Structures are given as structure tokens and as C-alpha cells.
PDB file of C-alpha atoms in Angstrom:
ATOM      1  CA  UNK O  21     -58.404  59.461 -15.728  1.00 62.00           C
ATOM      2  CA  UNK O  22     -61.971  60.152 -14.612  1.00 77.00           C
ATOM      3  CA  UNK O  23     -63.014  56.651 -15.746  1.00 73.00           C
ATOM      4  CA  UNK O  24     -60.249  55.097 -13.602  1.00 70.00           C
ATOM      5  CA  UNK O  25     -61.491  57.024 -10.550  1.00 72.00           C
ATOM      6  CA  UNK O  26     -65.092  55.902 -11.131  1.00 68.00           C
ATOM      7  CA  UNK O  27     -63.969  52.284 -11.604  1.00 68.00           C
ATOM      8  CA  UNK O  28     -61.807  52.372  -8.462  1.00 65.00           C
ATOM      9  CA  UNK O  29     -64.641  53.896  -6.426  1.00 68.00           C
ATOM     10  CA  UNK O  30     -67.109  51.316  -7.750  1.00 67.00           C
ATOM     11  CA  UNK O  31     -64.767  48.462  -6.868  1.00 66.00           C
ATOM     12  CA  UNK O  32     -64.182  49.862  -3.380  1.00 62.00           C
ATOM     13  CA  UNK O  33     -67.917  50.189  -2.718  1.00 59.00           C
ATOM     14  CA  UNK O  34     -68.501  46.674  -4.093  1.00 59.00           C
ATOM     15  CA  UNK O  35     -65.790  45.290  -1.784  1.00 56.00           C
ATOM     16  CA  UNK O  36     -67.395  46.944   1.256  1.00 54.00           C
ATOM     17  CA  UNK O  37     -70.852  45.637   0.295  1.00 54.00           C
ATOM     18  CA  UNK O  38     -69.562  42.085  -0.252  1.00 53.00           C
ATOM     19  CA  UNK O  39     -67.683  42.186   3.061  1.00 52.00           C
ATOM     20  CA  UNK O  40     -70.843  43.334   4.884  1.00 47.00           C
ATOM     21  CA  UNK O  41     -72.944  40.617   3.224  1.00 50.00           C
ATOM     22  CA  UNK O  42     -70.357  37.971   4.075  1.00 50.00           C
ATOM     23  CA  UNK O  43     -70.298  39.080   7.700  1.00 53.00           C
ATOM     24  CA  UNK O  44     -74.106  39.044   7.867  1.00 54.00           C
ATOM     25  CA  UNK O  45     -74.285  35.491   6.451  1.00 52.00           C
ATOM     26  CA  UNK O  46     -71.596  34.261   8.876  1.00 52.00           C
ATOM     27  CA  UNK O  47     -73.474  35.801  11.794  1.00 53.00           C
ATOM     28  CA  UNK O  48     -76.862  34.486  10.614  1.00 54.00           C
ATOM     29  CA  UNK O  49     -75.717  30.875  10.335  1.00 56.00           C
ATOM     30  CA  UNK O  50     -73.606  30.946  13.495  1.00 58.00           C
ATOM     31  CA  UNK O  51     -69.998  31.055  12.278  1.00 75.00           C
ATOM     32  CA  UNK O  52     -67.974  33.132  14.747  1.00 81.00           C
ATOM     33  CA  UNK O  53     -66.135  36.259  13.733  1.00 84.00           C
ATOM     34  CA  UNK O  54     -62.398  35.826  13.562  1.00 88.00           C
ATOM     35  CA  UNK O  55     -59.417  35.098  11.385  1.00 87.00           C
ATOM     36  CA  UNK O  56     -59.594  32.042   9.152  1.00 86.00           C
ATOM     37  CA  UNK O  57     -56.005  30.806   9.236  1.00 89.00           C
ATOM     38  CA  UNK O  58     -56.304  27.188   8.135  1.00 90.00           C
ATOM     39  CA  UNK O  59     -58.426  25.516   5.464  1.00 88.00           C
ATOM     40  CA  UNK O  60     -58.450  22.064   3.928  1.00 88.00           C
ATOM     41  CA  UNK O  61     -61.023  22.840   1.274  1.00 80.00           C
ATOM     42  CA  UNK O  62     -60.396  22.645  -2.454  1.00 75.00           C
ATOM     43  CA  UNK O  63     -59.372  25.871  -4.165  1.00 73.00           C
ATOM     44  CA  UNK O  64     -58.520  27.736  -0.961  1.00 71.00           C
ATOM     45  CA  UNK O  65     -55.438  29.943  -0.502  1.00 69.00           C
ATOM     46  CA  UNK O  66     -54.164  28.107   2.596  1.00 69.00           C
ATOM     47  CA  UNK O  67     -51.904  25.065   2.681  1.00 72.00           C
ATOM     48  CA  UNK O  68     -53.439  22.649   5.155  1.00 84.00           C
ATOM     49  CA  UNK O  69     -51.035  20.419   7.023  1.00 90.00           C
ATOM     50  CA  UNK O  70     -51.894  17.309   8.965  1.00 93.00           C
ATOM     51  CA  UNK O  71     -52.302  18.024  12.672  1.00 95.00           C
ATOM     52  CA  UNK O  72     -50.838  15.371  14.988  1.00 95.00           C
ATOM     53  CA  UNK O  73     -51.235  14.749  18.689  1.00 95.00           C
ATOM     54  CA  UNK O  74     -48.803  12.519  20.536  1.00 92.00           C
ATOM     55  CA  UNK O  75     -50.980  12.943  23.648  1.00 93.00           C
ATOM     56  CA  UNK O  76     -54.059  11.472  21.947  1.00 95.00           C
ATOM     57  CA  UNK O  77     -52.244   9.380  19.331  1.00 94.00           C
ATOM     58  CA  UNK O  78     -54.370  10.749  16.486  1.00 95.00           C
ATOM     59  CA  UNK O  79     -53.925  12.913  13.410  1.00 95.00           C
ATOM     60  CA  UNK O  80     -56.208  14.683  10.978  1.00 95.00           C
ATOM     61  CA  UNK O  81     -57.019  17.733   8.901  1.00 94.00           C
ATOM     62  CA  UNK O  82     -60.006  19.881   9.903  1.00 95.00           C
ATOM     63  CA  UNK O  83     -61.848  21.656   7.106  1.00 93.00           C
ATOM     64  CA  UNK O  84     -61.282  25.082   8.646  1.00 92.00           C
ATOM     65  CA  UNK O  85     -59.859  26.766  11.752  1.00 94.00           C
ATOM     66  CA  UNK O  86     -60.941  30.209  12.936  1.00 93.00           C
ATOM     67  CA  UNK O  87     -58.989  32.202  15.535  1.00 94.00           C
ATOM     68  CA  UNK O  88     -61.513  34.049  17.729  1.00 92.00           C
ATOM     69  CA  UNK O  89     -61.319  36.050  20.952  1.00 90.00           C
ATOM     70  CA  UNK O  90     -62.345  32.835  22.817  1.00 87.00           C
ATOM     71  CA  UNK O  91     -59.649  30.695  21.169  1.00 93.00           C
ATOM     72  CA  UNK O  92     -59.534  28.533  18.052  1.00 96.00           C
ATOM     73  CA  UNK O  93     -62.732  27.010  16.639  1.00 96.00           C
ATOM     74  CA  UNK O  94     -62.490  23.958  14.330  1.00 97.00           C
ATOM     75  CA  UNK O  95     -65.175  23.820  11.625  1.00 94.00           C
ATOM     76  CA  UNK O  96     -66.195  20.701   9.762  1.00 93.00           C
ATOM     77  CA  UNK O  97     -68.449  20.988   6.700  1.00 89.00           C
ATOM     78  CA  UNK O  98     -70.739  18.059   5.936  1.00 89.00           C
ATOM     79  CA  UNK O  99     -72.523  17.351   2.681  1.00 81.00           C
ATOM     80  CA  UNK O 100     -75.486  15.759   4.467  1.00 74.00           C
ATOM     81  CA  UNK O 101     -78.469  17.771   3.301  1.00 71.00           C
ATOM     82  CA  UNK O 102     -80.522  16.625   6.256  1.00 76.00           C
ATOM     83  CA  UNK O 103     -79.102  17.395   9.676  1.00 79.00           C
ATOM     84  CA  UNK O 104     -80.492  15.546  12.699  1.00 81.00           C
ATOM     85  CA  UNK O 105     -83.748  16.951  14.060  1.00 81.00           C
ATOM     86  CA  UNK O 106     -84.048  19.395  16.940  1.00 79.00           C
ATOM     87  CA  UNK O 107     -80.516  20.765  16.697  1.00 79.00           C
ATOM     88  CA  UNK O 108     -78.899  17.351  17.041  1.00 87.00           C
ATOM     89  CA  UNK O 109     -75.666  16.123  15.555  1.00 91.00           C
ATOM     90  CA  UNK O 110     -74.704  12.709  14.221  1.00 90.00           C
ATOM     91  CA  UNK O 111     -72.412  10.982  16.762  1.00 93.00           C
ATOM     92  CA  UNK O 112     -69.698  10.258  14.183  1.00 92.00           C
ATOM     93  CA  UNK O 113     -69.628  13.942  13.216  1.00 94.00           C
ATOM     94  CA  UNK O 114     -69.396  14.983  16.879  1.00 96.00           C
ATOM     95  CA  UNK O 115     -66.492  12.581  17.501  1.00 97.00           C
ATOM     96  CA  UNK O 116     -64.673  13.818  14.397  1.00 97.00           C
ATOM     97  CA  UNK O 117     -65.062  17.420  15.533  1.00 97.00           C
ATOM     98  CA  UNK O 118     -63.957  16.565  19.082  1.00 98.00           C
ATOM     99  CA  UNK O 119     -60.852  14.918  17.613  1.00 98.00           C
ATOM    100  CA  UNK O 120     -60.075  18.151  15.751  1.00 97.00           C
ATOM    101  CA  UNK O 121     -60.540  20.117  18.983  1.00 98.00           C
ATOM    102  CA  UNK O 122     -58.052  17.785  20.697  1.00 97.00           C
ATOM    103  CA  UNK O 123     -55.578  18.048  17.814  1.00 97.00           C
ATOM    104  CA  UNK O 124     -55.711  21.841  17.764  1.00 96.00           C
ATOM    105  CA  UNK O 125     -55.382  22.161  21.531  1.00 96.00           C
ATOM    106  CA  UNK O 126     -52.463  19.713  21.725  1.00 96.00           C
ATOM    107  CA  UNK O 127     -50.452  20.717  18.642  1.00 94.00           C
ATOM    108  CA  UNK O 128     -51.084  24.459  18.627  1.00 94.00           C
ATOM    109  CA  UNK O 129     -51.157  24.881  22.417  1.00 94.00           C
ATOM    110  CA  UNK O 130     -54.243  27.099  22.250  1.00 93.00           C
ATOM    111  CA  UNK O 131     -57.545  27.056  24.078  1.00 91.00           C
ATOM    112  CA  UNK O 132     -60.428  25.271  22.350  1.00 96.00           C
ATOM    113  CA  UNK O 133     -63.886  25.588  23.916  1.00 95.00           C
ATOM    114  CA  UNK O 134     -65.984  24.162  21.103  1.00 96.00           C
ATOM    115  CA  UNK O 135     -66.085  23.189  17.460  1.00 97.00           C
ATOM    116  CA  UNK O 136     -68.749  23.526  14.788  1.00 95.00           C
ATOM    117  CA  UNK O 137     -70.257  21.032  12.369  1.00 94.00           C
ATOM    118  CA  UNK O 138     -71.989  22.731   9.467  1.00 91.00           C
ATOM    119  CA  UNK O 139     -74.432  20.667   7.451  1.00 88.00           C
ATOM    120  CA  UNK O 140     -75.395  21.532   3.878  1.00 81.00           C
ATOM    121  CA  UNK O 141     -78.189  24.032   4.029  1.00 65.00           C
ATOM    122  CA  UNK O 142     -76.208  26.086   6.552  1.00 72.00           C
ATOM    123  CA  UNK O 143     -77.386  24.239   9.648  1.00 82.00           C
ATOM    124  CA  UNK O 144     -74.705  24.806  12.297  1.00 88.00           C
ATOM    125  CA  UNK O 145     -74.253  22.491  15.257  1.00 91.00           C
ATOM    126  CA  UNK O 146     -72.009  23.319  18.198  1.00 93.00           C
ATOM    127  CA  UNK O 147     -69.873  20.575  19.772  1.00 96.00           C
ATOM    128  CA  UNK O 148     -68.710  21.501  23.279  1.00 97.00           C
ATOM    129  CA  UNK O 149     -65.125  20.490  24.070  1.00 97.00           C
ATOM    130  CA  UNK O 150     -66.055  19.674  27.664  1.00 97.00           C
ATOM    131  CA  UNK O 151     -64.470  17.238  30.106  1.00 97.00           C
ATOM    132  CA  UNK O 152     -67.322  14.778  29.497  1.00 97.00           C
ATOM    133  CA  UNK O 153     -66.806  14.961  25.726  1.00 97.00           C
ATOM    134  CA  UNK O 154     -63.037  14.535  26.166  1.00 97.00           C
ATOM    135  CA  UNK O 155     -63.729  11.321  28.104  1.00 97.00           C
ATOM    136  CA  UNK O 156     -66.089  10.170  25.330  1.00 97.00           C
ATOM    137  CA  UNK O 157     -63.397  10.882  22.721  1.00 97.00           C
ATOM    138  CA  UNK O 158     -60.810   8.924  24.733  1.00 97.00           C
ATOM    139  CA  UNK O 159     -63.238   5.982  24.993  1.00 96.00           C
ATOM    140  CA  UNK O 160     -63.892   5.999  21.229  1.00 95.00           C
ATOM    141  CA  UNK O 161     -60.150   6.143  20.486  1.00 95.00           C
ATOM    142  CA  UNK O 162     -59.613   3.116  22.757  1.00 94.00           C
ATOM    143  CA  UNK O 163     -62.435   1.223  21.014  1.00 90.00           C
ATOM    144  CA  UNK O 164     -61.026   2.009  17.559  1.00 88.00           C
ATOM    145  CA  UNK O 165     -57.551   0.873  18.597  1.00 89.00           C
ATOM    146  CA  UNK O 166     -58.981  -2.353  19.997  1.00 87.00           C
ATOM    147  CA  UNK O 167     -61.067  -3.003  16.856  1.00 82.00           C
ATOM    148  CA  UNK O 168     -58.114  -2.310  14.553  1.00 80.00           C
ATOM    149  CA  UNK O 169     -56.280  -5.220  16.177  1.00 81.00           C
ATOM    150  CA  UNK O 170     -59.086  -7.684  15.477  1.00 75.00           C
ATOM    151  CA  UNK O 171     -59.043  -9.931  12.419  1.00 74.00           C
ATOM    152  CA  UNK O 172     -62.675  -9.023  11.627  1.00 72.00           C
ATOM    153  CA  UNK O 173     -65.142  -6.427  12.830  1.00 70.00           C
ATOM    154  CA  UNK O 174     -68.939  -6.599  12.640  1.00 79.00           C
ATOM    155  CA  UNK O 175     -70.693  -3.818  10.727  1.00 77.00           C
ATOM    156  CA  UNK O 176     -72.651  -1.576  13.125  1.00 77.00           C
ATOM    157  CA  UNK O 177     -75.068   0.156  10.722  1.00 78.00           C
ATOM    158  CA  UNK O 178     -77.529  -0.386   7.867  1.00 81.00           C
ATOM    159  CA  UNK O 179     -76.509   2.589   5.733  1.00 81.00           C
ATOM    160  CA  UNK O 180     -75.420   1.887   2.160  1.00 82.00           C
ATOM    161  CA  UNK O 181     -74.091   5.453   1.996  1.00 80.00           C
ATOM    162  CA  UNK O 182     -71.679   4.819   4.847  1.00 79.00           C
ATOM    163  CA  UNK O 183     -70.524   1.569   3.240  1.00 81.00           C
ATOM    164  CA  UNK O 184     -69.937   3.247  -0.133  1.00 81.00           C
ATOM    165  CA  UNK O 185     -67.515   5.715   1.476  1.00 76.00           C
ATOM    166  CA  UNK O 186     -65.676   3.200   3.665  1.00 79.00           C
ATOM    167  CA  UNK O 187     -62.004   2.562   3.011  1.00 72.00           C
ATOM    168  CA  UNK O 188     -62.395  -1.069   4.105  1.00 73.00           C
ATOM    169  CA  UNK O 189     -65.303  -1.843   1.773  1.00 74.00           C
ATOM    170  CA  UNK O 190     -63.254  -3.994  -0.625  1.00 77.00           C
ATOM    171  CA  UNK O 191     -62.312  -6.467   2.119  1.00 74.00           C
ATOM    172  CA  UNK O 192     -65.576  -6.338   4.088  1.00 80.00           C
ATOM    173  CA  UNK O 193     -67.739  -9.461   4.038  1.00 80.00           C
ATOM    174  CA  UNK O 194     -70.736  -7.481   5.413  1.00 83.00           C
ATOM    175  CA  UNK O 195     -70.727  -4.557   2.981  1.00 82.00           C
ATOM    176  CA  UNK O 196     -74.099  -3.301   1.790  1.00 84.00           C
ATOM    177  CA  UNK O 197     -72.892  -2.051  -1.622  1.00 82.00           C
TER     178      UNK O 197
END
């Protein structure tokens, strides 16, 4: 009986220590405190469903959603080991995160002030869901819709990595890999 009490006490102390360390890491890298209620990451306990917006005409699955006192914050984790310099963010990552902000706001009817892009190495970048960024998102959506109706589209980059992950690579005459 005494051994069970010692084991239970040890486990309780370990749980408190791990919780405190987790909170410290989240705070240090800039992830807001709140309830994680949605995840589309392998091996996670949540079932992620596709979010759809009839207002924007888009759909998608953010990596993670956190409910905070300010509203819901979409998080997108990127494998890129090297984030842009001086706190920057790659434009395609910003647009993706803005789309998740729009999806969350429209489908869940909750306030979204910003989203986060987290690069490997725990470099967090904040994407403001401002009126200017909403206009930028709308412009990009229009451009994508226009391009999807064309019989061919010109490649707009020189990155073999981007080509290797493209779903249109097999039919692209300008692919780099």
C-alpha cells in the first residue's frame, strides 16, 4: 500500500512538472495560452474535419486551433528549417494562414484577430487578420480561380522543392524536378 502511495505521489509531481515545462515552452516560443480543440496532426486525439466557407468559397484543414480569451487562433506548422530573416514570413505561408483565419471566422462564427505560422526550430510568426490582409486574401483567391480556368499556367518560381511537392507536377511542362 505504501508503494502505491509513493508511486501515485511521484506521478502527480511528474505531471505538474511536465505541465509547467510545457507552459513555459509555449510561452517562450509565442504560442498563446488556451484550449487546443482542433488538430490535424498525425497521432493526435482530435478528429480534424474540413472547414468550409461559402462566403469565401474555400475549404481547408488548419494544423491546430486554440481557443483563447481573444478568440480562436489558427496555427500552421511548417517544416522549413530556415524562416525568413528579420521576423518575416513567406507569402504563401501567410496566405494559407489567412485562409484558415477566414475559414474559422466564417464557419465557427468566432472572432479571429490573428494566426500563427511556426517554422521548425520554434520560430513563430504572427499573421494579422486585418482588413488589408482580408483584401489581399480575396485578391489571391480571385487570381487562383482565374488561373484554374486557364489551359496552362506559367511557373512563378525557381524552387525545385516547391515543384517536388506540387500536385500538378506530372502534367507541368515547366517542372524543375
